[in-house]
Coordinates of C-alpha atoms in Angstrom, one line a residue:
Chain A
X1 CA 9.9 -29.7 37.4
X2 CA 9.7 -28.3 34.4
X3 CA 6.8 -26.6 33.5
X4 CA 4.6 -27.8 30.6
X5 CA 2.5 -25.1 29.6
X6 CA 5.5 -22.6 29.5
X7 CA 6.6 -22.2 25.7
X8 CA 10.4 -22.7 25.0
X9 CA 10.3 -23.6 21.6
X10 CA 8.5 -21.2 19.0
X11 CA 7.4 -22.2 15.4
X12 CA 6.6 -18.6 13.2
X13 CA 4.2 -19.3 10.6
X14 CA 4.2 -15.9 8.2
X15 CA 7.3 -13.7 7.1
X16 CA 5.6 -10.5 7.1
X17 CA 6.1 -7.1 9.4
X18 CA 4.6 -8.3 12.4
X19 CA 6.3 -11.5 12.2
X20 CA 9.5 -9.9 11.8
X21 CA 9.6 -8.1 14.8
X22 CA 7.9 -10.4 17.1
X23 CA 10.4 -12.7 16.4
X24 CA 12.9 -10.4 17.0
X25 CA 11.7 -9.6 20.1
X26 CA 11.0 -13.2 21.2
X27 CA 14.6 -14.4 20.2
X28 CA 16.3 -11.7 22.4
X29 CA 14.3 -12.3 25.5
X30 CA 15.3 -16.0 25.1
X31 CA 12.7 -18.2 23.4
X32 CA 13.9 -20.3 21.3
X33 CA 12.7 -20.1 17.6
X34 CA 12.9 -23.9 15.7
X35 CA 11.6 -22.4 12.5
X36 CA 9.9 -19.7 10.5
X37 CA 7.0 -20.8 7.6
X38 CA 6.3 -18.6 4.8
X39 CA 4.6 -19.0 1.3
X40 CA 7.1 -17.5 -0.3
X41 CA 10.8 -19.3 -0.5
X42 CA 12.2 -15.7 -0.6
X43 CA 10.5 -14.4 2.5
X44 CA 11.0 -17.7 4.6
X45 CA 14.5 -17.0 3.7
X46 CA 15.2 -13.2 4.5
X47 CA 13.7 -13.6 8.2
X48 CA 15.4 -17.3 9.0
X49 CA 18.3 -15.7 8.2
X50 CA 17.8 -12.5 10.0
X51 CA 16.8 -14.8 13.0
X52 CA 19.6 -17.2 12.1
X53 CA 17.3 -20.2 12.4
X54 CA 15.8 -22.7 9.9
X55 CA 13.2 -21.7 7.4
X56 CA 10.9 -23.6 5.1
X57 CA 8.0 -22.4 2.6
X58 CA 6.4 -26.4 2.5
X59 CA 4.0 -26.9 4.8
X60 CA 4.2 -30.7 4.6
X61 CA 7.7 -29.7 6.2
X62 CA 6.5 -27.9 9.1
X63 CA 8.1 -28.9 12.8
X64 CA 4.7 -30.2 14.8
X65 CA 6.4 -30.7 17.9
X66 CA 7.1 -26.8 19.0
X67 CA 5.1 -25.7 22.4
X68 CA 4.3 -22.4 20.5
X69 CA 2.6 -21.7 17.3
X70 CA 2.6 -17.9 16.2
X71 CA 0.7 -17.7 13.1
X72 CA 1.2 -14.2 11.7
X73 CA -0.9 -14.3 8.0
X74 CA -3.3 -12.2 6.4
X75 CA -6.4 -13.3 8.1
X76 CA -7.8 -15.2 5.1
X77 CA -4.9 -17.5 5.0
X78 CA -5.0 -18.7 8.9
X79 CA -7.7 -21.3 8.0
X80 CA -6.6 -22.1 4.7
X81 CA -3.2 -22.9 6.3
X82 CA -4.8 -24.7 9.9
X83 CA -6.9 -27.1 7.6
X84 CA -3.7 -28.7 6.0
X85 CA -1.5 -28.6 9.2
X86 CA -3.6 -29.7 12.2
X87 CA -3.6 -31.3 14.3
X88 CA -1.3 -29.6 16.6
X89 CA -0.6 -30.2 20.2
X90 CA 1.0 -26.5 21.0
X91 CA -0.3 -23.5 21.8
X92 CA -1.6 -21.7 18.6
X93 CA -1.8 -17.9 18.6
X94 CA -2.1 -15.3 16.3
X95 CA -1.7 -12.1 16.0
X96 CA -4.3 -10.0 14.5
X97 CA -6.6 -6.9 15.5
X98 CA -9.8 -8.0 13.7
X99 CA -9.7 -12.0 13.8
X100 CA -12.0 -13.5 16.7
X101 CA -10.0 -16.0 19.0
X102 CA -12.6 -18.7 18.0
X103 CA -11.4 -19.2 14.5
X104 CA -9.0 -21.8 15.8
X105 CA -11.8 -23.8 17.6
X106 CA -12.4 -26.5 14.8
X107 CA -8.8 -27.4 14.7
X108 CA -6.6 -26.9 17.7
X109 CA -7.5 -27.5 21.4
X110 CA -5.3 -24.8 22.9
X111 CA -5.4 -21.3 21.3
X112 CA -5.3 -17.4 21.7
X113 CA -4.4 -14.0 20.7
X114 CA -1.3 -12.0 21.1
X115 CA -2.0 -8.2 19.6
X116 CA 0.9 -6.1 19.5
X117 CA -0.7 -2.2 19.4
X118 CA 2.1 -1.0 16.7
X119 CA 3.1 -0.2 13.3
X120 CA 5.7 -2.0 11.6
X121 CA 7.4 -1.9 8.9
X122 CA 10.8 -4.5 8.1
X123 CA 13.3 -2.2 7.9
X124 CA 12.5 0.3 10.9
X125 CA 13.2 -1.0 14.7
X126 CA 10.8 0.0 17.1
X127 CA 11.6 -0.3 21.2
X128 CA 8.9 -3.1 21.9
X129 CA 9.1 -2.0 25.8
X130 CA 6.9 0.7 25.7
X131 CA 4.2 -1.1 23.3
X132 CA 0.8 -2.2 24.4
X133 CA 0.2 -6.0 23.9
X134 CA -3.3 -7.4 24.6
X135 CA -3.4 -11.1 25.2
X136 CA -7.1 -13.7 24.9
X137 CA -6.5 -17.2 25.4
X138 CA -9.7 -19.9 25.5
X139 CA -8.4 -20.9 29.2
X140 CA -6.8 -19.1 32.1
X141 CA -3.7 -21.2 31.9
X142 CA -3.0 -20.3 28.8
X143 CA -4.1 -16.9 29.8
X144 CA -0.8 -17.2 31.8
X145 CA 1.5 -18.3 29.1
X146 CA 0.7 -15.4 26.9
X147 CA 1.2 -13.0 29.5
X148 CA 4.4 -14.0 30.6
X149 CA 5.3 -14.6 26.7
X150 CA 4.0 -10.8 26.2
X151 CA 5.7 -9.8 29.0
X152 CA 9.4 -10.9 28.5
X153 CA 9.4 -8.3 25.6
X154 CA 6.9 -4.9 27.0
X155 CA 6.4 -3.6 29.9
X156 CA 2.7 -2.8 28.8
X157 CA 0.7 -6.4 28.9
X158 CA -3.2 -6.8 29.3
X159 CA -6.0 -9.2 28.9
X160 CA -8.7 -8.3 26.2
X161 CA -11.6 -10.0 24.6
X162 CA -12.3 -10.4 20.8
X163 CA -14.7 -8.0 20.5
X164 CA -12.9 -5.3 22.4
X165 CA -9.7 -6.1 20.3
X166 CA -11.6 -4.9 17.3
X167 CA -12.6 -1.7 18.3
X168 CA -8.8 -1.0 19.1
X169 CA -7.9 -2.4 15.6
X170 CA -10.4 -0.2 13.9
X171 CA -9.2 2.8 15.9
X172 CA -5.5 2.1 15.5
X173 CA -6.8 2.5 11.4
X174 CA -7.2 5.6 11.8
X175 CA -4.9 6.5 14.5
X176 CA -2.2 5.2 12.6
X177 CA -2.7 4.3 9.0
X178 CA -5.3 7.0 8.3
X179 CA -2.8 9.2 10.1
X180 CA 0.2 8.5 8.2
X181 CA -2.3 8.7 4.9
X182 CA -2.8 12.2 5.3
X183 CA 1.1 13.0 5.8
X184 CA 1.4 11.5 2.1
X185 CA -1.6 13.8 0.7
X186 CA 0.3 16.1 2.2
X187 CA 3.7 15.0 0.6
X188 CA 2.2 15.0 -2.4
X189 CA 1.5 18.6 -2.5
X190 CA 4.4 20.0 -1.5
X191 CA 6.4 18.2 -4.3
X192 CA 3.8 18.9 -6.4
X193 CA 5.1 22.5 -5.7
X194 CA 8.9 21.4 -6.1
X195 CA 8.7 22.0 -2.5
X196 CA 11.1 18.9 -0.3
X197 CA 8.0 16.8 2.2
X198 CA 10.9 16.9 4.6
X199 CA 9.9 20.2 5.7
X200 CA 6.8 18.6 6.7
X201 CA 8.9 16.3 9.8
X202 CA 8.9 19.2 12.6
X203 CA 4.8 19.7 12.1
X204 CA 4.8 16.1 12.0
X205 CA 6.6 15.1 15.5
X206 CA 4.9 18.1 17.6
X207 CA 1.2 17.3 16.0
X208 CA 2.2 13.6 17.5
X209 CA 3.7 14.7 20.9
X210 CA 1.0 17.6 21.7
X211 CA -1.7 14.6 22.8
X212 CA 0.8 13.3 25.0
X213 CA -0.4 16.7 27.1
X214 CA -3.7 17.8 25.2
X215 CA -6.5 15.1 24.5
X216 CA -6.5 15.1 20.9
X217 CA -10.0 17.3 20.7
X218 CA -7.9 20.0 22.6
X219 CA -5.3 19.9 20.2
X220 CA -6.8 20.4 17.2
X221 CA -6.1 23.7 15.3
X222 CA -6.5 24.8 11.5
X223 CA -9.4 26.4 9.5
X224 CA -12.3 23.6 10.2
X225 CA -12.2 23.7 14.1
X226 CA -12.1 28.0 13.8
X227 CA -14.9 27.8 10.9
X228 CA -12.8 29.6 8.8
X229 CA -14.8 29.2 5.7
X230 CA -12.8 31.8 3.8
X231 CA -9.6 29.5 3.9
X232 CA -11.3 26.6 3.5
X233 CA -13.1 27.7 0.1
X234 CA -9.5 28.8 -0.9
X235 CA -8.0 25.2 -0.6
X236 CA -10.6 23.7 -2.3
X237 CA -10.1 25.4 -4.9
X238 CA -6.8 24.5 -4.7
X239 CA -8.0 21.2 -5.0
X240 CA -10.5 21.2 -8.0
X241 CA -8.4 19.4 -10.2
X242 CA -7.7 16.6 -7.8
X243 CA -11.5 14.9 -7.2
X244 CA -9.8 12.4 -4.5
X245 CA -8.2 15.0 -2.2
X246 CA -10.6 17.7 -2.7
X247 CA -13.7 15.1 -1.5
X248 CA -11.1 14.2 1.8
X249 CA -10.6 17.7 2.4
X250 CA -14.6 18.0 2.6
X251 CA -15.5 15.3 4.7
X252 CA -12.5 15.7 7.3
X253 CA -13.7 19.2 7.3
X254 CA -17.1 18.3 8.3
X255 CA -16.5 16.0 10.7
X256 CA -14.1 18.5 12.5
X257 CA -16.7 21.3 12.5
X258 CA -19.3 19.3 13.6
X259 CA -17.0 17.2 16.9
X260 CA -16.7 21.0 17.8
X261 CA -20.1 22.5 17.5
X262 CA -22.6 19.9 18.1
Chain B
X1 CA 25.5 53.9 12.9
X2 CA 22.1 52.5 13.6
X3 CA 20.8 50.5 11.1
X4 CA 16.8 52.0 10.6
X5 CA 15.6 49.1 8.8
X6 CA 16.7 47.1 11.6
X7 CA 13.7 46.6 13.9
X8 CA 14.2 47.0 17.5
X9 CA 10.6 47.5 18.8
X10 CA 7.6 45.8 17.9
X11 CA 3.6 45.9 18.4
X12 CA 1.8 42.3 18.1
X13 CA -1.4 43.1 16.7
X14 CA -3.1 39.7 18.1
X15 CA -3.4 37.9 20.7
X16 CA -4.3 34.0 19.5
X17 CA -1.7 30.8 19.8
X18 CA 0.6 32.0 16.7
X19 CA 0.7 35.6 18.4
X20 CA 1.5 33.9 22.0
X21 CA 4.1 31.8 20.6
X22 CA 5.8 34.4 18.6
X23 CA 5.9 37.4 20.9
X24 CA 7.5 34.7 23.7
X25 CA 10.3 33.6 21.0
X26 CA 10.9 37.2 19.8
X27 CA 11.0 38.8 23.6
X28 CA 13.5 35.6 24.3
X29 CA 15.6 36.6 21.4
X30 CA 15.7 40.2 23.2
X31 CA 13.2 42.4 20.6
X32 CA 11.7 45.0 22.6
X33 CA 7.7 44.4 22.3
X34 CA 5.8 47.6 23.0
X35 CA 2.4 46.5 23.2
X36 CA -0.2 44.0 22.6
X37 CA -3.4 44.5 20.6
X38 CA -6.6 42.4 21.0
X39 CA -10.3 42.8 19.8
X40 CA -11.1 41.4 23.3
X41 CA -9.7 42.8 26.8
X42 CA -9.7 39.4 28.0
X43 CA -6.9 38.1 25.9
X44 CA -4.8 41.4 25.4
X45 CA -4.7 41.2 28.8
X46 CA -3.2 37.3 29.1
X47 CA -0.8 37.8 26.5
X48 CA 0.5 41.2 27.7
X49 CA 0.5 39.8 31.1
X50 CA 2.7 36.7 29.9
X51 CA 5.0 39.0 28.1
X52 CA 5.0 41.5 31.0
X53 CA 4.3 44.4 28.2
X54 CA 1.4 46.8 27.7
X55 CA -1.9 45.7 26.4
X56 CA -4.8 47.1 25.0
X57 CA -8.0 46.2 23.6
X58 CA -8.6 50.0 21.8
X59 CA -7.3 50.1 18.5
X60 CA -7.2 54.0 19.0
X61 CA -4.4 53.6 21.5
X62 CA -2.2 51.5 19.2
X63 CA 1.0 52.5 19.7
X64 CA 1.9 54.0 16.0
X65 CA 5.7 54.5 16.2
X66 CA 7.0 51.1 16.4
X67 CA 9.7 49.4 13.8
X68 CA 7.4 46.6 13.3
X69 CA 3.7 45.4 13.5
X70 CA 3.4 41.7 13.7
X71 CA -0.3 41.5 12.6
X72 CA -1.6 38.0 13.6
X73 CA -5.2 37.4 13.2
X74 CA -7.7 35.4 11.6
X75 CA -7.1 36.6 7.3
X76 CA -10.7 38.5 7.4
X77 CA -10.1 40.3 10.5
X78 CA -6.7 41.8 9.2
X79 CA -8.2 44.0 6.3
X80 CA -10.8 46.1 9.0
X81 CA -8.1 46.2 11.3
X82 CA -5.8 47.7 8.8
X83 CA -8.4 50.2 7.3
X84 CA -8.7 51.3 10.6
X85 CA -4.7 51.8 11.5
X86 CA -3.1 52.8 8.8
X87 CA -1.1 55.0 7.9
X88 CA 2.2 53.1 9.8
X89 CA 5.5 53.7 8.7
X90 CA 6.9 50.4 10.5
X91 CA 7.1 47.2 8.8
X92 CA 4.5 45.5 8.4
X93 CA 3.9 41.7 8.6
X94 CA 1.3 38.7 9.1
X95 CA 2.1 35.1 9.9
X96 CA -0.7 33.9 7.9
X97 CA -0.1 30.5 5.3
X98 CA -3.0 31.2 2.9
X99 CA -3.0 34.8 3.1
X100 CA -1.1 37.1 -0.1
X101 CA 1.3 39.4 1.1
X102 CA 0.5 42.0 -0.9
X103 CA -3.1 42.3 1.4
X104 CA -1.0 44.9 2.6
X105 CA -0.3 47.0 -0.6
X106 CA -3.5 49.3 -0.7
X107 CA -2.2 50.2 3.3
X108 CA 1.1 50.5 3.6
X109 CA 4.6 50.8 1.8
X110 CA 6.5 48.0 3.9
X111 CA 5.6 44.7 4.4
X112 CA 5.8 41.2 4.4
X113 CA 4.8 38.1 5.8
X114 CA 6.5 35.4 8.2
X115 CA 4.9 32.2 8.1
X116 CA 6.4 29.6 11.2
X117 CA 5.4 25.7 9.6
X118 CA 4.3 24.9 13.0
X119 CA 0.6 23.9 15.3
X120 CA 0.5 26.1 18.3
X121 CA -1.8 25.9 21.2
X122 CA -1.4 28.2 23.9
X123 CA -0.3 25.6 27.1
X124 CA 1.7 23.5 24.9
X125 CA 5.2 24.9 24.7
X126 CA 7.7 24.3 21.5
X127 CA 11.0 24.0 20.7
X128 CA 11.5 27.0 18.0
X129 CA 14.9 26.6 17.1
X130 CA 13.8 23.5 14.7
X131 CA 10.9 25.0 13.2
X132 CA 11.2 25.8 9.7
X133 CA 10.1 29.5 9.3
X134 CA 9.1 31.0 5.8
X135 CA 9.6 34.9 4.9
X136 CA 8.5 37.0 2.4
X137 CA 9.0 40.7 1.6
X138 CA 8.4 43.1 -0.6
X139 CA 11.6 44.5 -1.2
X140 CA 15.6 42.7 -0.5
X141 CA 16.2 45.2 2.2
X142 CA 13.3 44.5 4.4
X143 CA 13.7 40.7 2.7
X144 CA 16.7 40.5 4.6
X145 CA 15.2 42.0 8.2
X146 CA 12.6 39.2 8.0
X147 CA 15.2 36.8 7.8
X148 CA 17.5 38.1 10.2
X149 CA 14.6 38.5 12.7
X150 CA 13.4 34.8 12.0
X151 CA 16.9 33.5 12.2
X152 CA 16.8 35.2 15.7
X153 CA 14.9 32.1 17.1
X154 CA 14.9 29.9 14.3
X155 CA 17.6 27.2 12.6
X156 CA 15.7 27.0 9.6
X157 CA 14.3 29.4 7.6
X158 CA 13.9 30.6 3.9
X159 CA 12.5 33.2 1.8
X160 CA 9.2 31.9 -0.1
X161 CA 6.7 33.4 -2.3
X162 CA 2.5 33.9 -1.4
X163 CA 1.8 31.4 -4.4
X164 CA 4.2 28.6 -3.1
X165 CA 3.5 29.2 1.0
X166 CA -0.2 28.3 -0.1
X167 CA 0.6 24.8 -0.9
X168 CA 2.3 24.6 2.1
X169 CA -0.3 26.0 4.3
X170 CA -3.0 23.4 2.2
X171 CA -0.2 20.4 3.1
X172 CA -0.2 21.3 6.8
X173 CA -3.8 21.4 6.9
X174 CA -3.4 17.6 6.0
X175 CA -0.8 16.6 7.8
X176 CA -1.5 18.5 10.9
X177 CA -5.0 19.0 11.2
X178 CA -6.5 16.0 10.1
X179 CA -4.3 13.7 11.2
X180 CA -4.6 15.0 14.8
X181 CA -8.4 14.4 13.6
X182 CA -7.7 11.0 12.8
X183 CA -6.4 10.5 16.9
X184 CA -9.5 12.3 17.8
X185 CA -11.8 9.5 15.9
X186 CA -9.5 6.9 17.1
X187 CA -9.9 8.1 20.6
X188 CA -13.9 8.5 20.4
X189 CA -14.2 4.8 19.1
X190 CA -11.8 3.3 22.4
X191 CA -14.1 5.6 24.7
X192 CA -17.1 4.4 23.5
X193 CA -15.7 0.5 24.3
X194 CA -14.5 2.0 27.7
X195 CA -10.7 1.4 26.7
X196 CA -8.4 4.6 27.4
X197 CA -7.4 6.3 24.8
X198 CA -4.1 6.8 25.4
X199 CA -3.5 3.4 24.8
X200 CA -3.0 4.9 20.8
X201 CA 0.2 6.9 22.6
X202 CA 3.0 4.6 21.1
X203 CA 1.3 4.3 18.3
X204 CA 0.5 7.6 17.2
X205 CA 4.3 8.4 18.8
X206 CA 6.0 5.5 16.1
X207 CA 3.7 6.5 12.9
X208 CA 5.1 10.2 12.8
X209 CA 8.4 8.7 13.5
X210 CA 8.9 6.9 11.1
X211 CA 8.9 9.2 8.4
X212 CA 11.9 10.4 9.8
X213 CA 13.3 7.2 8.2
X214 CA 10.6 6.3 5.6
X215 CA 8.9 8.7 2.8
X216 CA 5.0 8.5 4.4
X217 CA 4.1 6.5 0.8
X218 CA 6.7 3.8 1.8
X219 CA 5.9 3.7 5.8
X220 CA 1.8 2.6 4.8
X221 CA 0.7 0.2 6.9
X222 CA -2.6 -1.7 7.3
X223 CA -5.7 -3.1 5.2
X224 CA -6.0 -0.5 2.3
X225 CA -3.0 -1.0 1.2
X226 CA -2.6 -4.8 1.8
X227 CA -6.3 -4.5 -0.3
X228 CA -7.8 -6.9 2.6
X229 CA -11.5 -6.6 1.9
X230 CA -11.9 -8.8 4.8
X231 CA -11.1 -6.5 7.4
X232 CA -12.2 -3.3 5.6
X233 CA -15.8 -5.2 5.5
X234 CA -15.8 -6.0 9.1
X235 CA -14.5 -2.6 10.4
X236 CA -17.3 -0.7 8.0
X237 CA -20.2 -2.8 9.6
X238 CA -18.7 -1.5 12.9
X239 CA -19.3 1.9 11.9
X240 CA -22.4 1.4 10.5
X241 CA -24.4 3.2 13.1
X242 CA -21.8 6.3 12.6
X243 CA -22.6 7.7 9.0
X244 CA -19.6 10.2 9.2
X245 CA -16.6 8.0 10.6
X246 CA -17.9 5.6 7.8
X247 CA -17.7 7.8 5.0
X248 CA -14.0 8.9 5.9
X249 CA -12.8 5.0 6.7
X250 CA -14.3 4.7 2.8
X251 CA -12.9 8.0 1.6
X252 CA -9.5 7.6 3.1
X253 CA -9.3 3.6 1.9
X254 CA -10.0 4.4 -1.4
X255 CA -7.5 7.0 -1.5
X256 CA -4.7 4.6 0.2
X257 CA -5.6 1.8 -2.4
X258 CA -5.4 4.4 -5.4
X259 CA -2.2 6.0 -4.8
X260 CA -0.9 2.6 -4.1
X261 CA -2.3 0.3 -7.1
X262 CA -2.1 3.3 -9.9

């Protein structure tokens, strides 16, 4: 007998990174996708294609009859777009670190969470085995569904409530995006200097793979964490004409010195 | 004929991760190391033990007579040490980024500098042969035993001047340091929910990775650069009770937003 709360048909509402990939992922281990939604004509287009399945940018021309909904949107436009396409009788799950479960409450009956842990970007494939995927649903059967759903794509599936799921958000901010900030600071100098960023890539890789062995606090090196206030004072001068940098410099600095010494 | 300029033994004045990793690659690439100096017994002794060579912690039984002195210490320690040393006739080099070669001038009448673009800590091993390597001499025929001895364990390595290896020093510092400070704040805000914090592993593993493919600008990811208030708001009220992590998540947004709206 066939299963009712087990998704086979997926609708994607949003175009965007994380919509990309997911669907990706979710075609090759077998779902199948009935259409992707996007605001834009241009982006429903680029991923239907890429998927090779039917796309729309009218919501009055949404399919209502999938048993999945993966809504994938900038956080302020998941309401905007539940008030004018409820009711729905599917699962409806997003995708997003910092968005409570409860925002479908008022409009669907069955809902949850599926957080990939990642970084993506369109054109860049990323192995979706070893990712870290943290399901919430509002009921423990649904709690099922999204981690077999999670599941048929990484080997790295767990349950976690709302209000954990935004601590790992705001920490992936800085373990990722803050991260990858400071590589283009750091860019920016070297051509600044005429100098290629590329040089930058071997610093890069073994600054990423040392915490796979050293807790990050062990890891650290450079003039903050040996108080080296002589090289310090000579990169901020360095700095003096560039207000923004020099002020990151400063407080990065700080923070190192005082993690170590306090 | 032997070549004199050639070295063939050397003394490693130093005994801190750069000196550890360094006298292991040039003992592997069969340079005969004499001795190693440290201000402390403690770690002359670890690194002459790893290296199987002599150690001492007495400048007054530095060896004097060898081809090269590979000075590696923190910038203010060098000058006293060299006040104390000199005369030498060997070459003489640091390994420091922010440090002028010609530190050495009032000292000596050979020297130079070789600068490995590279973190080091002392359990953590690395792969040198990728590491791009930057010399500096003061003259074309020890210019080209620098090169020829960093080409002895390295793929990739040029000849730079003081003024340019600064920059690339100050860029390392951002995209080294303080992004392995950015894991370190990542991993104090997952410990403090109880989550592990090497959940960020793929994470932190796919953000340097993908500069391999993207320029750093082009691989930006999350809410400073999609300019979502939204979340930036909720994730700074998390941090309210931590004055420091707040200021950098405000520093470091501003700075995303700027370089990517201007």
């Amino acid at each position: 007998m066939k299963n009712k709360l087990k998704p086979e048909t997926i609708v994607i509402i949003g175009a965007g990174n994380v919509a990309t990939h997911l669907g990706l992922a979710l075609k090759n281990a077998g779902y199948q996708i009935l259409q992707i939604y996007s605001r834009t004509n241009a982006s429903a287009k680029e991923l239907g294609e890429k998927l090779d399945v039917p796309f729309t940018s009218e919501l009055n021309k949404l399919i209502k009859t999938a048993d999945l909904f993966l809504f994938s949107l900038k956080d302020d436009a998941l309401v905007s777009v539940l008030e004018e396409i409820t009711p729905l009788s599917g699962l409806c799950i997003h995708t997003a670190g910092s968005l409570p479960m409860e925002v479908f409450k008022p409009y669907v009956s069955r809902y949850g969470v599926l957080y990939p842990l990642q970084t993506f970007s369109k054109n860049k494939e990323v192995s979706f085995s070893e990712i870290p995927v943290f399901v919430e649903a509002d009921n423990k059967d649904d709690e099922q569904v999204l981690l077999s759903l999670a599941h048929s794509f990484s080997g790295n599936v767990q349950v976690l409530t709302s209000d954990k799921r935004k601590y790992l958000h705001l920490a992936a901010v800085f373990a990722c995006n803050f991260a990858n900030h400071m590589y283009t600071l750091a860019s920016d100098i070297l051509e600044n200097q005429d100098l290629d960023w590329s040089l930058l890539i071997p610093l890069i890789e073994e600054t990423a793979d040392k915490i796979k062995s050293l807790p990050p606090q062990k890891a650290q090196t450079g003039p903050a964490v040996r108080y080296d206030t002589s090289i310090i004072g000579k990169h901020l001068d360095l700095l003096k004409n560039n207000i923004d940098q020099k002020e990151i410099y400063e407080v990065i600095s700080k923070s190192i010195f005082k993690k170590h010494y306090n």
